[in-house]
Amino acid sequence: MAMEITQFLLAAQSADANVRNEAEANIRQLQQQNLPGFLLSLSVELANNEKPAESRRLAGIVLKNSLDAKDASMKEVLVQQWMTIDISFKSQIKDLLLRTLGSPVPEARHTSAQVIAKVASIEIPQKQWPELIRSLLNNMTQPESHAAVKQATLETLGYICEEISHEDLVQDEVNAVLTAVVQGMNLAENSVEVRLAATRALYNALDFAQTNFQNEMERNYIMKMVCETAKSKEVEIRQAAFECLVSIASTYYDVLEPYMQTIFELTSNAVKGDEEAVALQAIEFWSSICDEEIELQEFENPESGDSSPHSHFIEKARSSLVPMLLETLLKQEEDQDQDDSIWNISMAGGTCLGLVARTVGNEIVPIVMPFVEANIVKPDWRCREAATYAFGSILEGPTVEKLAPLVQAGLEFLLNAMQDENNHVKDTTAWTLSRIFELLHCPSSGFSVISPENLQRILAVLLESIKDAPNVAEKVCGAIYYLAQGYEDAGPSSSLLTPYLTSIIAELLRTADRTDGGDSKLRSSAYETLNEVVRCSNITETSQIIAELVPAIMGRLSQTLELQIVSSDDREKQGDLQASLCGVLQVIIQKFSSSDDTKSIILQAADQIMLLFLRVFACRSSTVHEEAMLAIGALAYATGPEFAKYMPEFYQYLQMGLQNSEEYQVCTITVGVVGDICRALDDKILPYCDGIMTLLLSDLSSSQLHRSVKPPIFSCFGDIALAIGEHFEKYVPHALQMMQDASKACAHLDVNDEELMDYGNQLRRSIFEAYSGILQGFKNAKAEVMMPYAQHLLQFIELVFRDRQRDESVTKAAVAVMGDLADALGPNTKILFKDCSFCAEFLGECLQSDDEQLKETAGWTQGMIGRVMVS
Amino acid sequence: MADDGLAHHRRDPIKSSVGNGAAQRRRQNAVTVGKERRESLVRAKRLCRVGTSGSDSEVSMDNDMMIDEEQSILETQASAAVEELKSAVAYQGKGAMQKRVSALRELRRILSRSEFPPIEAALKAGAISFLVQCLSFGSADEQKICWEIVKLICSGHVILLGILQLLEAAWCLTNIAAGKQEETKALLPALPLLIAHLGEKSSSPVAEQCAWALGNVAGEGEELRNILLSQGALPPLARMMLPNKGSTVRTAAWALSNLIKGPNPTAATELIRVDGVVDAILRHLKKADEELATEVAWVIVYLSALSNVATGILVKSDVLQLLVERLATSNSLQLLIPVLRSLGNLVADKVIEVLGKCLKSEHRVLKKEAAWVLSNIAAGSVEHKQLIYTSKALALLLRLLSTAPFDIRKEVAYVLGNLCVAPTQGDAKPNLIQEHLVSLIGRGCLPGFIDLVRSADPEAARLGLQFMELVLRGMPNGEGPKLVEREDGIDAMERFQFHENEDLRNMANGLVDKYFGEDYGLDVSGE
């Protein structure tokens, strides 16, 4: 077998497709025939220094892929498969892997390090590889150990730390790992490769060092090593060390005080003179400190002052930090505005400056303004651009009172700067204008830098500059976007924009049609800006203008169907364009649905719009267009029961969307649209319910589908039940089974995982929404169908009630469903409520809430239960 | 896998373009809209039950089907319900309060049914005394309830039961009070308790229900009103008007306007002197919805109609302005009627102008009420009469007198008639304002009045005759009789020669005799 596998592995990399395919088939066959033997032979191949590098590399990759997969459910299968393999095979494989760390071939060592980490990620949490850490540490302490072994071992330790949780190791192991890693960073004793591997390993091991960072001596030692390493000769090592500092900034903010002086000097030197990769990390350190302090300020709770201390590092460092950042702004690259993927020192510096402004507020203004004033009129475009960028960056953080006079004084200058000879200056000026409108233009709150007097001038400049180069035009779109947004709900002020609306829309459409943009960025910015202009406009004054937009957009959408599609690139472009246009229609439909007068405009065009959406769907083979789906949801709301006539044709796409488990966002949106249609059609949706419910139930039981789709599905049960009332009876056994299972699963979620807790709250709320919909749907008939489930529901509510981490929205849904139970089932629930001692407590809590809506709901529930109790 | 070393930290640049984030926000917004619509739908379903549930919907459905034989069934049910209540009141064991609430609810449902609720049967069965006992829910009962508290699950639930008992009892009494006069009088023993539950310590639904019952009683007549006033019903009702709770204030205002109807003005004067009442009236009139404003306006009507003290205080306040604002902005007839009446009572010159607008209104009722107000104004001082006389309203009034439907014509005639007479003391014949009379006759109003004389409505006929008397007596140079004759007035009066209404007959005959007797004509020719 050993000989065979080498050949197969080599053949699988042949240039000849036939040879390759045959080899792959052979490899698969070996895998299926005898998996343990196959995996062992791969590790033998990897460990054997006699074998060709190519076969060893592929052996490692196949081995790694037998242990891990990107897809969560696939990964679970692989883990189970590994665990069933006989222990004698597994220990041979593991020995071979560890031995490979000492191979003279660097690639074999590297591959082996990766595979070991994968095995560790399965076995260490299960305590099935207790000797791993010890044997790795042995590699580090044996005097005869080669630098190559140490390098590979440190790499392995780093990967392991990345894979597992620090709870999987006992403190002694953590201490030993950290000691080995930090010693590996020691300049005097180790080679460059070892130090680099050690520094990178430390980056992954930092999360494990909680206890060590609480101990001053250990902390001092680690910090000293990191800071020294940050001054290494080798740029890669310096970069890795600064990455450690960035991670420490957010993980160990509260113990950083004694090291800040040193770190400031390190970062300052790096920003001024080091390679860009290092300088970027140095700036990132300060951005991370800002993140921490902004978060502390946002969640500041004056009453419990003992939580996390705010060290005010930024405030203390501002007078040196800010000038340092301002210097970075002058280091622009020539083409940075043309390419989104560019990230350089001036962009990082400006971003950090913005964070500093948010951290210290008004104090930043007197430090930055002299720089702005000195540079904004200089002949060198870099100076003008940097000055503008600095000004734009500090607009969030300081108070309106502080900024308003500056902005008012500078506005005309900025408007003139839109005619600057330099593209970057115009780009940044337009962006600064958009920031001004975003942050200092809010007529509904009584303040705006835009007055009826200067509005005309501003729009004249914007509508002229939107014709400038694509990158400038895109920033101008942003300025128009926020300018329009400010007038949302602004009462009489919103009329101010009305006279300009026609020309704004015309320019935006012209911009969307430009072909010099290269990619679709400018187009989608133009359309999204158009959406915001429509959404925020004063509907009574503008409905006529917007009504004219409907056929214009429909015409464009219809043209996309004629596009010639040759490549997958063409297909993608068509899809993007359709997305933008469907988005515009969705916004218009939603806007017009708000009043009967304007709704009639949509109703008149509804047939044609729907026909168009159906054609958009039809021009794709297997996937459903999510923006078209969203727009259909809006259309269903507008048309109400009339939507029934579109159902026979539309239903197939609804099905397709519900079956799209790969693009789960599409599935989520489709589930939401089912809800919209339920509300529109009421019981006219009945003929489609069997099909829809089948798909929803199968989605729920699928392990492939992304979990975030499940809460919307439960909510959708409620929507369907509300629409069809008693006819929901036949779905009750299946739906309720799912709801009960999911409610049980809620109890087993890891409370330390914030994301998971958030999901748990969504799930709970959606299950309650399902119950509410079903109970209210059954209220006038067949309510007794729900009687067998009442007990379980109350238990679930109690469980949620006892959960102290529960979200306010879950509380609301829980207390409401209690009322629904009493309301729908009436006197039948008397016994249940009598025995349910937590209800009083729960209602009491809710009735004392500050949330008016919650109080009202609780009051209603109390009334419903009261009614039952006296019946 | 971290094949390329560390994943490089890269944050979003502060300078970014609007496109991507905006699309994300827009989609999020669309999803949020869906959620909001779901919530409002479920809310609507929840509240739907409250609105049409239980007895209310039964009532409306049952009404049409109610026939005589069902009436007797209903009476039997009423007696049985009272029996049930009797035993519930007597029962002191576990769950007593629940039992009482159930029995009360049943009785209330029966008393709410049909246009002819079986009140008599309930009274015969002794309902009042049991209802009184239920209303006296207080300290003695609370001890026993303690045990129930322990067992009942939901906080506030016992309070709820107590409230429900009071509420249902007061509701039964409200329905009984809405019956015939003797039936209302049967409530006498319950009045002190109903008044007691108006107090601040009661829960607002109970207080409101009691106010409703008392309002029904007060509406029945002067005698019951005086009893209520002597038992102190006015101050607590007045205090119920002070807060901003819509329905409570509305019910209290309605009950108060029934209570101060007079004719004795003391109650109205007492009300205006209750601390805070004037402020509350002004506040509600300014801010409240039309329904509440309507009830408050009726209170003003009676205050201003009966009590000079109240009128004096009100005139000095902003009430006139607020009334005029309501008049100018509201389209609700229900509201405009009491507003107009109040204005009529509180008369002010500005008002006349607005009333002129009302005379032009499309609404027949509004026209009529506006004319009614003007007639009140015209019945006032000479200055008031002159105000109307010189206003634009006069031309409208004259036109209406010849063109409007009968009932409006009649009101208009009152105005015009009143303009021509000065205020008098006692029963003496009214003094003429000759200038007005001559001018009005000159502008052709006589035929309108003569038309009224011909009408079948005695009141209108009297009005016409009275005006004719003025003309006959008051036109200078003895022109009166000629004018009347020219407009066929004699013929109109002679119709009353054998009229069944003695008053009118005497009046008409007296006028004919006096001005068109045997001497008529001769006198003229003799000249």
GROMACS .gro file of N, CA and C in nm, chain B residues 12 26 48 98 155 193 198 205 232 240 259 292 322 351 353 436 459 486 503:
model
   57
  883ASP      N    1  -1.249   4.880   0.895
  883ASP     CA    2  -1.314   4.956   0.788
  883ASP      C    3  -1.261   5.098   0.789
  897ARG      N    4  -3.114   4.950   0.392
  897ARG     CA    5  -3.244   4.948   0.324
  897ARG      C    6  -3.311   4.811   0.341
  919CYS      N    7  -5.932   4.305   1.944
  919CYS     CA    8  -6.058   4.274   1.879
  919CYS      C    9  -6.153   4.202   1.974
  969GLN      N   10  -6.566   3.541   4.411
  969GLN     CA   11  -6.582   3.497   4.272
  969GLN      C   12  -6.727   3.468   4.241
 1026SER      N   13  -5.088   3.844   4.067
 1026SER     CA   14  -5.082   3.964   4.149
 1026SER      C   15  -5.183   4.063   4.093
 1064LEU      N   16  -7.406   5.502   4.862
 1064LEU     CA   17  -7.290   5.419   4.829
 1064LEU      C   18  -7.232   5.454   4.693
 1069LEU      N   19  -6.744   5.738   4.434
 1069LEU     CA   20  -6.689   5.836   4.341
 1069LEU      C   21  -6.553   5.885   4.386
 1076PRO      N   22  -6.235   5.284   3.690
 1076PRO     CA   23  -6.353   5.225   3.625
 1076PRO      C   24  -6.475   5.221   3.716
 1103GLY      N   25  -7.461   6.521   4.871
 1103GLY     CA   26  -7.321   6.557   4.845
 1103GLY      C   27  -7.263   6.495   4.719
 1111MET      N   28  -6.388   6.468   3.980
 1111MET     CA   29  -6.356   6.372   3.873
 1111MET      C   30  -6.327   6.443   3.740
 1130LEU      N   31  -7.696   6.692   3.665
 1130LEU     CA   32  -7.718   6.726   3.805
 1130LEU      C   33  -7.747   6.875   3.825
 1163LEU      N   34  -6.531   6.449   2.438
 1163LEU     CA   35  -6.520   6.503   2.573
 1163LEU      C   36  -6.558   6.651   2.573
 1193LEU      N   37  -6.229   8.002   2.362
 1193LEU     CA   38  -6.219   7.858   2.334
 1193LEU      C   39  -6.344   7.807   2.263
 1222VAL      N   40  -6.936   8.690   1.873
 1222VAL     CA   41  -7.006   8.567   1.843
 1222VAL      C   42  -7.101   8.583   1.726
 1224GLU      N   43  -7.086   8.741   1.464
 1224GLU     CA   44  -7.020   8.725   1.337
 1224GLU      C   45  -7.007   8.577   1.300
 1307HIS      N   46  -8.620   9.962   1.458
 1307HIS     CA   47  -8.597   9.827   1.406
 1307HIS      C   48  -8.718   9.775   1.330
 1330GLU      N   49  -9.717   7.728   1.843
 1330GLU     CA   50  -9.612   7.817   1.891
 1330GLU      C   51  -9.574   7.919   1.784
 1357ARG      N   52 -10.282   9.433   0.343
 1357ARG     CA   53 -10.224   9.413   0.212
 1357ARG      C   54 -10.162   9.274   0.200
 1374ASP      N   55 -10.629   8.033   2.364
 1374ASP     CA   56 -10.534   8.142   2.371
 1374ASP      C   57 -10.518   8.214   2.238
   0.00000   0.00000   0.00000
